[in-house]
Short mmCIF file of C-alpha atoms and ligand atoms in Angstrom, two decimals:
data_model
loop_
_atom_site.label_atom_id
_atom_site.label_comp_id
_atom_site.label_asym_id
_atom_site.label_seq_id
_atom_site.Cartn_x
_atom_site.Cartn_y
_atom_site.Cartn_z
CA MET A 1 -0.24 0.10 -0.23
CA ASP A 2 1.01 3.57 -0.92
CA PHE A 3 0.42 4.80 2.13
CA ARG A 4 2.15 8.63 1.19
CA LYS A 5 -0.08 9.09 -1.92
CA ILE A 6 -3.11 8.36 0.14
CA ALA A 7 -2.33 11.00 3.28
CA ASP A 8 -2.02 12.55 -0.30
CA SER A 9 -5.04 11.78 -1.49
CA TYR A 10 -7.79 11.80 1.42
CA GLY A 11 -5.20 13.93 3.97
CA THR A 12 -5.01 12.87 7.28
CA PRO A 13 -5.85 11.38 10.06
CA LEU A 14 -7.17 8.55 8.03
CA TYR A 15 -7.77 4.84 8.41
CA ILE A 16 -7.33 2.65 5.96
CA TYR A 17 -8.63 -0.91 4.88
CA ASP A 18 -7.40 -3.50 3.10
CA PHE A 19 -10.60 -5.23 1.56
CA ASP A 20 -8.39 -8.32 0.03
CA TYR A 21 -6.82 -8.73 3.86
CA ILE A 22 -10.71 -9.40 5.03
CA THR A 23 -11.41 -11.90 2.04
CA ARG A 24 -8.83 -13.65 3.05
CA ARG A 25 -9.05 -13.87 6.83
CA TYR A 26 -13.13 -14.86 5.99
CA LEU A 27 -12.68 -17.83 3.73
CA GLU A 28 -9.57 -19.06 6.07
CA LEU A 29 -12.27 -19.08 8.63
CA LYS A 30 -15.03 -20.83 7.12
CA GLU A 31 -12.89 -23.56 5.30
CA ALA A 32 -11.34 -23.86 9.06
CA PHE A 33 -14.75 -25.51 9.50
CA LYS A 34 -15.29 -26.86 6.63
CA ALA A 35 -16.67 -30.16 8.27
CA ARG A 36 -19.83 -28.68 9.54
CA LYS A 37 -22.42 -26.95 8.09
CA SER A 38 -20.76 -23.60 9.73
CA ILE A 39 -22.39 -19.14 9.13
CA VAL A 40 -20.06 -16.59 9.98
CA PHE A 41 -21.73 -14.07 11.31
CA TYR A 42 -19.35 -11.17 11.64
CA ALA A 43 -18.99 -9.22 15.00
CA LEU A 44 -20.13 -5.99 13.11
CA LYS A 45 -18.71 -3.70 16.19
CA ALA A 46 -15.35 -4.13 15.54
CA ASN A 47 -16.07 -1.90 11.92
CA SER A 48 -19.63 -1.34 11.04
CA ASN A 49 -18.64 1.01 7.70
CA LEU A 50 -21.06 0.18 5.40
CA SER A 51 -18.42 -0.86 2.81
CA VAL A 52 -17.28 -3.30 5.20
CA LEU A 53 -20.46 -4.86 6.10
CA LYS A 54 -21.20 -5.45 2.33
CA HIS A 55 -17.55 -6.87 1.14
CA LEU A 56 -18.45 -9.27 3.96
CA ARG A 57 -21.76 -10.29 2.66
CA ASP A 58 -20.85 -10.46 -0.54
CA LEU A 59 -18.56 -13.03 0.67
CA GLY A 60 -21.58 -14.89 2.45
CA ALA A 61 -20.85 -13.87 6.05
CA GLY A 62 -24.09 -12.98 8.39
CA CYS A 63 -24.06 -10.44 10.66
CA ASP A 64 -23.55 -10.54 15.25
CA CYS A 65 -25.07 -7.31 16.18
CA VAL A 66 -25.21 -5.79 19.74
CA SER A 67 -27.85 -2.76 18.76
CA ILE A 68 -30.76 -2.23 17.15
CA GLY A 69 -28.54 0.44 15.56
CA GLU A 70 -26.29 -1.91 14.49
CA VAL A 71 -29.21 -4.67 12.90
CA LYS A 72 -30.18 -2.08 10.66
CA ARG A 73 -26.22 -1.26 9.52
CA ALA A 74 -26.46 -4.61 8.40
CA LEU A 75 -30.48 -4.75 7.04
CA PHE A 76 -29.46 -1.41 4.70
CA VAL A 77 -26.15 -3.68 3.05
CA GLY A 78 -28.70 -6.13 2.42
CA VAL A 79 -27.68 -8.93 4.91
CA PRO A 80 -30.38 -11.54 4.51
CA LYS A 81 -32.92 -11.39 7.53
CA TYR A 82 -32.19 -15.26 8.26
CA LYS A 83 -28.20 -14.12 8.69
CA ILE A 84 -28.83 -11.28 11.69
CA ILE A 85 -28.09 -12.18 15.30
CA PHE A 86 -29.15 -9.11 17.83
CA SER A 87 -27.04 -10.01 21.37
CA GLY A 88 -26.27 -7.52 24.30
CA VAL A 89 -26.63 -7.56 27.95
CA GLY A 90 -29.32 -5.16 28.45
CA LYS A 91 -31.74 -4.76 24.96
CA CYS A 92 -34.63 -2.26 25.96
CA ASP A 93 -38.18 -2.81 24.51
CA ALA A 94 -38.16 -0.44 21.35
CA GLU A 95 -35.16 -3.18 20.11
CA ILE A 96 -36.70 -6.06 20.93
CA LYS A 97 -40.29 -5.06 19.11
CA GLU A 98 -37.66 -3.34 15.73
CA ALA A 99 -35.83 -7.40 15.88
CA LEU A 100 -39.10 -9.11 15.86
CA LEU A 101 -40.57 -7.02 13.42
CA ASN A 102 -37.69 -7.82 10.97
CA ASP A 103 -37.71 -11.04 11.52
CA ILE A 104 -34.54 -11.98 11.81
CA LEU A 105 -32.41 -15.39 12.72
CA MET A 106 -32.51 -15.41 16.84
CA ILE A 107 -32.34 -12.63 19.34
CA ASN A 108 -29.82 -14.27 22.00
CA LEU A 109 -31.34 -13.99 25.87
CA GLU A 110 -28.57 -12.86 28.75
CA SER A 111 -31.55 -13.32 31.48
CA PHE A 112 -34.27 -15.09 32.52
CA GLU A 113 -36.22 -11.16 32.89
CA GLU A 114 -34.90 -10.63 29.21
CA MET A 115 -36.66 -14.12 27.56
CA LEU A 116 -40.13 -12.68 30.57
CA ARG A 117 -39.90 -9.62 28.46
CA VAL A 118 -39.28 -10.84 24.06
CA GLU A 119 -42.01 -12.43 25.20
CA SER A 120 -44.26 -10.32 25.92
CA ILE A 121 -43.31 -8.26 23.03
CA ALA A 122 -43.92 -11.06 21.08
CA LYS A 123 -47.05 -11.90 22.13
CA GLU A 124 -48.37 -8.13 21.59
CA LEU A 125 -46.84 -7.96 17.79
CA GLU A 126 -48.54 -11.63 17.65
CA LYS A 127 -45.01 -13.09 16.52
CA VAL A 128 -42.97 -16.42 17.15
CA ALA A 129 -39.50 -14.81 18.67
CA ARG A 130 -36.36 -17.47 17.73
CA ILE A 131 -33.91 -17.51 21.03
CA SER A 132 -30.98 -18.95 21.95
CA VAL A 133 -29.81 -18.00 25.82
CA ARG A 134 -25.91 -16.88 26.31
CA VAL A 135 -24.63 -19.43 28.50
CA ASN A 136 -21.28 -17.98 30.91
CA PRO A 137 -19.46 -20.90 31.18
CA ASN A 138 -17.02 -19.78 33.80
CA ILE A 139 -13.91 -19.74 31.78
CA ASP A 140 -11.02 -17.60 32.21
CA ALA A 141 -10.23 -16.58 28.31
CA LYS A 142 -7.26 -15.63 30.49
CA THR A 143 -7.01 -11.31 28.31
CA HIS A 144 -7.39 -8.22 28.99
CA PRO A 145 -9.78 -7.84 32.24
CA TYR A 146 -12.67 -5.37 30.34
CA ILE A 147 -12.42 -7.85 27.64
CA SER A 148 -12.89 -11.06 29.55
CA THR A 149 -16.56 -11.96 29.44
CA GLY A 150 -17.15 -15.79 30.33
CA LEU A 151 -16.60 -15.85 33.92
CA HIS A 152 -18.83 -15.24 36.45
CA GLU A 153 -17.94 -11.90 37.56
CA ASN A 154 -18.56 -10.69 34.49
CA LYS A 155 -22.70 -9.45 33.62
CA PHE A 156 -22.85 -11.30 30.61
CA GLY A 157 -25.11 -14.74 30.11
CA VAL A 158 -25.97 -17.14 32.56
CA ASP A 159 -25.19 -19.77 34.46
CA ILE A 160 -26.35 -23.42 33.13
CA GLN A 161 -28.93 -23.83 35.53
CA THR A 162 -30.60 -20.66 34.50
CA ALA A 163 -29.70 -21.47 30.86
CA LYS A 164 -32.00 -25.14 31.19
CA LYS A 165 -34.92 -22.95 32.85
CA ILE A 166 -34.51 -20.96 30.78
CA TYR A 167 -35.81 -23.14 27.91
CA LEU A 168 -37.46 -25.56 29.58
CA LYS A 169 -39.90 -21.93 30.17
CA ALA A 170 -38.92 -21.50 26.41
CA LYS A 171 -40.22 -24.75 25.26
CA GLN A 172 -43.45 -24.31 27.07
CA SER A 173 -44.41 -20.67 25.70
CA ASN A 174 -46.68 -20.07 22.51
CA PHE A 175 -44.30 -17.51 21.37
CA LEU A 176 -40.73 -18.61 21.94
CA ASP A 177 -38.74 -20.44 20.35
CA PRO A 178 -35.32 -22.02 21.46
CA VAL A 179 -33.07 -22.61 17.91
CA GLY A 180 -29.41 -21.93 19.70
CA ILE A 181 -27.50 -21.88 22.32
CA HIS A 182 -24.73 -18.92 22.34
CA PHE A 183 -21.20 -18.34 24.60
CA HIS A 184 -18.64 -16.01 24.30
CA ILE A 185 -15.77 -15.37 26.96
CA GLY A 186 -14.09 -12.65 25.82
CA SER A 187 -11.99 -11.42 23.13
CA GLN A 188 -7.88 -11.11 22.07
CA ILE A 189 -8.04 -14.76 23.41
CA LEU A 190 -4.82 -16.46 22.58
CA GLU A 191 -5.01 -19.98 24.06
CA ILE A 192 -7.13 -22.67 22.44
CA GLU A 193 -7.45 -24.23 25.68
CA PRO A 194 -10.89 -21.90 27.03
CA PHE A 195 -12.51 -22.73 23.53
CA LYS A 196 -12.21 -26.13 24.54
CA GLU A 197 -13.38 -25.72 27.73
CA ALA A 198 -16.46 -23.63 26.86
CA SER A 199 -17.84 -25.94 23.72
CA LYS A 200 -17.11 -28.64 26.35
CA ILE A 201 -19.61 -27.13 28.82
CA VAL A 202 -22.09 -26.19 26.50
CA SER A 203 -21.99 -29.04 24.12
CA ASP A 204 -23.00 -30.97 27.18
CA LEU A 205 -25.30 -28.92 28.30
CA VAL A 206 -27.23 -29.10 24.66
CA ARG A 207 -26.65 -33.03 25.39
CA SER A 208 -28.51 -32.77 28.54
CA LEU A 209 -31.25 -30.23 26.45
CA ASN A 210 -31.93 -33.14 23.95
CA ALA A 211 -33.32 -35.25 26.31
CA LEU A 212 -35.43 -33.44 27.29
CA ASN A 213 -37.04 -32.91 23.88
CA ILE A 214 -35.02 -30.08 23.41
CA GLU A 215 -33.58 -29.52 19.82
CA LEU A 216 -31.58 -26.28 19.11
CA LYS A 217 -30.45 -26.11 15.61
CA PHE A 218 -27.35 -22.97 16.06
CA PHE A 219 -23.93 -23.99 18.38
CA ASP A 220 -22.92 -20.25 18.30
CA ILE A 221 -19.30 -20.22 20.07
CA GLY A 222 -19.18 -16.44 19.36
CA GLY A 223 -15.93 -14.11 18.28
CA GLY A 224 -12.41 -13.84 20.27
CA LEU A 225 -10.01 -14.73 18.48
CA GLY A 226 -6.73 -12.71 19.08
CA ILE A 227 -4.14 -10.90 16.67
CA ASP A 228 -1.36 -10.43 16.04
CA TYR A 229 -0.84 -6.97 17.51
CA ASN A 230 3.32 -7.78 18.36
CA GLY A 231 4.08 -11.06 17.30
CA GLU A 232 2.00 -12.63 19.65
CA LYS A 233 1.69 -16.48 18.80
CA THR A 234 -1.84 -16.59 17.47
CA ILE A 235 -4.43 -19.75 17.37
CA ASP A 236 -3.92 -21.57 14.36
CA PRO A 237 -7.85 -21.47 12.76
CA TYR A 238 -8.03 -24.80 11.76
CA ALA A 239 -6.83 -25.87 15.47
CA TYR A 240 -9.89 -23.34 17.19
CA ALA A 241 -12.24 -25.64 15.04
CA GLN A 242 -11.05 -28.68 15.57
CA ALA A 243 -11.58 -27.62 19.12
CA VAL A 244 -14.58 -26.59 18.88
CA LEU A 245 -16.02 -29.76 16.44
CA GLU A 246 -14.50 -32.33 18.79
CA ASN A 247 -17.04 -31.59 21.17
CA LEU A 248 -20.00 -31.57 18.66
CA SER A 249 -20.06 -35.51 17.74
CA GLY A 250 -23.59 -36.86 17.40
CA LEU A 251 -25.05 -33.19 17.10
CA ASP A 252 -27.25 -32.17 14.99
CA VAL A 253 -26.36 -27.74 14.91
CA THR A 254 -24.93 -25.64 12.71
CA LEU A 255 -21.96 -24.32 14.14
CA ALA A 256 -21.81 -20.27 14.08
CA CYS A 257 -19.42 -18.35 15.10
CA GLU A 258 -19.11 -14.11 15.55
CA PRO A 259 -15.28 -13.16 14.57
CA GLY A 260 -14.90 -9.26 14.74
CA ARG A 261 -10.72 -8.56 14.81
CA TYR A 262 -10.28 -11.51 13.62
CA LEU A 263 -11.63 -10.78 10.45
CA VAL A 264 -10.53 -6.99 9.83
CA GLY A 265 -8.09 -5.91 13.42
CA ASN A 266 -5.05 -6.61 10.73
CA SER A 267 -6.65 -5.30 7.87
CA GLY A 268 -6.33 -1.96 9.55
CA TYR A 269 -3.48 1.30 9.94
CA PHE A 270 -4.42 4.54 11.05
CA LEU A 271 -1.74 7.11 9.16
CA THR A 272 -1.03 10.55 10.90
CA LYS A 273 0.77 13.38 10.43
CA VAL A 274 3.36 14.55 12.56
CA LEU A 275 3.10 18.14 13.44
CA TYR A 276 5.76 18.76 15.54
CA GLU A 277 8.60 17.11 17.62
CA LYS A 278 9.36 18.31 21.38
CA GLU A 279 12.14 17.61 24.12
CA ASN A 280 12.29 18.82 27.83
CA SER A 281 14.97 17.12 30.03
CA HIS A 282 13.21 14.14 30.23
CA LYS A 283 11.26 13.19 27.35
CA ARG A 284 10.68 14.04 23.61
CA PHE A 285 7.67 13.58 22.01
CA VAL A 286 6.39 13.22 18.99
CA ILE A 287 3.19 15.38 18.44
CA VAL A 288 0.67 13.84 15.20
CA ASP A 289 -3.31 14.70 14.12
CA GLY A 290 -4.54 11.94 15.30
CA ALA A 291 -5.74 11.15 19.07
CA MET A 292 -7.20 9.55 21.60
CA ASN A 293 -11.07 10.02 19.68
CA ASP A 294 -10.08 8.83 16.59
CA LEU A 295 -7.92 5.55 18.19
CA LEU A 296 -8.81 5.09 21.64
CA ARG A 297 -7.53 1.34 22.71
CA PRO A 298 -4.35 2.20 23.85
CA ALA A 299 -5.65 5.07 26.12
CA LEU A 300 -8.75 2.85 27.52
CA TYR A 301 -7.08 -0.45 27.36
CA ASN A 302 -2.69 0.57 27.76
CA THR A 303 -2.59 -1.83 24.29
CA PHE A 304 -0.06 -2.14 22.16
CA HIS A 305 -0.06 -1.37 18.49
CA LYS A 306 2.85 -0.49 16.00
CA VAL A 307 3.88 2.78 15.44
CA GLU A 308 6.24 3.56 12.05
CA LEU A 309 7.32 6.42 10.95
CA LEU A 310 7.36 6.54 7.76
CA GLU A 311 10.38 7.92 4.80
CA SER A 312 12.79 7.18 7.66
CA LYS A 313 15.56 6.29 5.58
CA ASN A 314 18.69 8.34 5.84
CA ARG A 315 17.43 10.35 8.79
CA PRO A 316 19.63 10.92 11.54
CA ASP A 317 18.75 8.87 14.83
CA SER A 318 17.43 10.17 18.19
CA THR A 319 19.55 9.05 21.28
CA LEU A 320 16.19 9.63 23.23
CA LEU A 321 13.07 7.23 23.21
CA CYS A 322 9.75 8.77 22.77
CA ASP A 323 6.57 9.15 23.23
CA VAL A 324 3.42 9.37 20.66
CA VAL A 325 1.31 11.75 21.01
CA GLY A 326 -1.80 13.42 20.21
CA PRO A 327 -2.84 17.31 20.88
CA ILE A 328 -5.71 16.45 23.23
CA CYS A 329 -6.02 18.07 26.91
CA GLU A 330 -5.55 14.04 28.32
CA SER A 331 -2.03 12.24 29.36
CA GLY A 332 -4.05 9.60 28.10
CA ASP A 333 -3.98 10.59 24.53
CA PHE A 334 -1.09 8.61 23.20
CA PHE A 335 -0.74 5.77 21.11
CA ILE A 336 2.98 4.42 21.83
CA LYS A 337 4.89 5.41 24.91
CA ASP A 338 9.01 4.79 24.93
CA ILE A 339 10.10 4.68 21.32
CA LYS A 340 13.03 4.71 18.96
CA LEU A 341 11.99 6.89 16.68
CA PRO A 342 14.36 8.82 13.67
CA LYS A 343 14.44 12.54 14.50
CA THR A 344 11.10 13.44 13.33
CA LYS A 345 9.88 16.34 10.69
CA HIS A 346 6.67 18.66 10.17
CA ASP A 347 4.05 16.88 7.83
CA ASP A 348 5.89 13.19 8.04
CA LEU A 349 3.77 10.51 8.12
CA ILE A 350 3.31 7.91 10.94
CA VAL A 351 1.16 4.61 10.27
CA VAL A 352 -0.37 2.89 13.20
CA HIS A 353 -0.50 -1.04 13.25
CA SER A 354 -3.37 -3.50 13.74
CA ALA A 355 -6.46 -0.93 13.37
CA GLY A 356 -8.79 -2.20 11.60
CA ALA A 357 -11.11 -3.68 14.29
CA TYR A 358 -12.58 -1.10 17.85
CA GLY A 359 -10.59 1.83 15.87
CA PHE A 360 -13.06 4.19 14.06
CA SER A 361 -15.99 2.05 16.15
CA MET A 362 -15.06 3.66 18.82
CA SER A 363 -14.02 7.22 18.10
CA SER A 364 -15.80 10.22 18.83
CA ASN A 365 -15.94 13.61 18.67
CA TYR A 366 -14.36 14.25 21.84
CA ASN A 367 -12.80 18.00 21.25
CA SER A 368 -15.02 18.52 18.78
CA ARG A 369 -12.96 16.79 16.71
CA PRO A 370 -14.34 15.82 13.35
CA ARG A 371 -14.57 11.82 13.12
CA VAL A 372 -11.96 11.03 10.24
CA ALA A 373 -12.36 9.62 6.99
CA GLU A 374 -11.54 6.68 5.64
CA VAL A 375 -10.89 4.85 2.79
CA ALA A 376 -10.79 0.77 1.02
CA TYR A 377 -7.76 -0.67 -0.36
CA GLU A 378 -9.19 -3.45 -3.02
CA SER A 379 -7.78 -5.24 -5.72
CA GLY A 380 -5.17 -2.71 -6.18
CA LYS A 381 -7.46 0.44 -5.96
CA TYR A 382 -8.22 2.94 -3.55
CA ARG A 383 -11.76 4.05 -2.26
CA LEU A 384 -13.21 6.77 -0.25
CA ILE A 385 -15.87 4.66 1.95
CA ARG A 386 -16.45 7.66 4.57
CA GLN A 387 -16.47 10.70 4.13
CA ARG A 388 -14.51 13.07 7.09
CA GLU A 389 -16.95 15.21 9.42
CA SER A 390 -16.72 18.74 9.14
CA PHE A 391 -17.98 21.09 11.20
CA GLU A 392 -21.18 21.30 10.20
CA ASP A 393 -21.65 18.07 10.54
CA LEU A 394 -20.85 18.03 14.62
CA ILE A 395 -23.26 20.90 15.14
CA SER A 396 -26.07 19.88 12.92
CA LYS A 397 -28.07 18.16 16.06
CA GLU A 398 -27.79 21.30 17.70
CA ILE A 399 -28.03 24.46 15.39
CA SER A 400 -31.62 23.95 15.92
CA PHE A 401 -32.01 24.86 19.15
CA LEU A 402 -29.92 27.79 19.23
CA ASN A 403 -32.50 30.71 19.35
CA SER A 404 -35.45 28.32 21.18
CA GLU A 405 -36.70 30.13 24.55
CA LYS A 406 -36.00 28.81 27.82
CA SER A 407 -39.26 26.31 28.90
CA GLU A 408 -40.26 26.95 32.28
N1 LLP B 501 -20.00 -11.21 20.03
C1 LLP B 501 -19.80 -10.98 21.32
C2 LLP B 501 -20.92 -11.18 21.54
C3 LLP B 501 -19.10 -10.15 21.69
O1 LLP B 501 -19.43 -9.19 22.75
C4 LLP B 501 -18.24 -9.04 21.26
C5 LLP B 501 -16.91 -9.02 21.27
C6 LLP B 501 -17.66 -10.59 19.97
C7 LLP B 501 -18.58 -11.02 18.93
C8 LLP B 501 -16.59 -10.10 19.00
O2 LLP B 501 -15.29 -10.64 19.52
P1 LLP B 501 -13.86 -10.65 18.98
O3 LLP B 501 -14.20 -11.65 18.04
O4 LLP B 501 -13.67 -8.86 18.19
O5 LLP B 501 -12.46 -10.60 19.82
N2 LLP B 501 -13.08 -2.40 22.70
C9 LLP B 501 -12.18 -4.07 22.69
C10 LLP B 501 -13.01 -5.11 22.24
C11 LLP B 501 -14.36 -5.82 23.02
C12 LLP B 501 -15.57 -6.47 22.23
C13 LLP B 501 -16.32 -7.06 22.93
N3 LLP B 501 -17.21 -7.57 22.18
C14 LLP B 501 -10.67 -3.73 22.18
O6 LLP B 501 -10.56 -3.23 21.72
O7 LLP B 501 -10.41 -4.65 22.45
#
C-alpha cells in the first residue's frame, strides 16, 4: 500500500482497510470449519462501516449485532434477515420490538428476565421469537480484564442452571422458539484451551437439553480469536475449529461463530501526520494530528499498536526515546510510549498498525474533533468509504435549538 499517496489524496488522520485481507481471513475461517455446516456472523461492533459490511455480505457472512442500530446497518446493506443475530446484555423494549418485526434469525437472551420481556413483546406483536441463550461457562479466557466476559464475575450471560430454566420455559411458550445456544468468553484470546473447555461445557448442556426434547439448530461459539499486534503467537484457525468440533459429535447443529477482530483487525491502518516534535529535560514527544478520540485503544486498555515512521531512511537517529501523542489535553492521549524513532519533521507520516478493529467504531467527537475519513484498498485500488466529518456535521443536531425559548 502506498501510504503517502493515500495521505496526499485523502488527508490525515485517516483509516485505511485492505479488503483483500478481509477476504482471505474470511475464507480461511470458513475453510477451517468446512467439516460442518457453518455460518460466520461478523461482529460488526469491530468495524461497522457499510462498505466493510457489504464486502463481508458478498462473501456470504451474516452479522452479529449488539444494538438495533447495528441490526439496521446489516439490513441496510442487504444482509439477509435470516443471517442476523441480535445479542447484548441489555436490549430495550423498542429494540426487541424492531428485531421481532424484522424477523431476524434469533435474539440472544442474557437473562431470565429478558426472556419474559421478549415473550411479552412477541405476544403483543402476535409473533414467535426465535431465541438462543448466552451461557456463561465460567471460563477464564486469560485476556485483558475489560474484554474478558466468560467468568461468573462478569455481567454476561447466565449460568447453566438458569439456561436450562430459560429453555424449559421457552419450550412451553407459544411465543418463543428456542433455536440456538451461545457463548462468548472474551476478546483477543490467544490460547485455545478456554475455547475447548467452553465448547465442552456448552455442548454437554445441549445434550442434556436434547434429552428433554429441546433440539437446537445453532451452536454459537461467539468471537474472541486474538490477532498479532506485537508478534504474539495466535491460534491457528484449524486448531480452533478442531477444538470446537470435537465436542459436537452426534449433535445435529450448525456451527455459528462471531469473529470481529480476527476478520478486520490487521486489515486496518491509521495514518497520522507529525505536527511537531519537542523535548524537555527528560522526554521527547512526537505530536501528531491523530488523537485518542480517533483511536482509543491505547488510552483505554494501554494496548500495543505498532507505530512506524514512514520515509525514515537517511534520517538522523535520536538518542532519546519518544512518546507519540495526540493534541488532546489528557495524559491518556498517546499512541505509543518510549519508542525509538529517528528525528521527525513536520508532515512526516506515521502509520499505526492493526487498527481495523475497534478503531473507527470506538471513535468519538471529543474535543469537537470531526471523525476521520475511511478508505478501502481493494485489488490495487483505493476508494473513499466514509467522508471526513465537517464542522457542520458536528453542530447539525444542535443548531436548531440555538434560538429556542427557555422552558420553565
Ligand atoms: N460476540 C460478542 C457477543 C461480543 O461481545 C464480541 C465482542 C464479539 C462477538 C467479537 O469479539 P472479537 O472477535 O472481536 O474478539 N473494544 C475492545 C473489544 C471489545 C469486544 C467486545 N465483544 C478492544 O478494542 O479490544
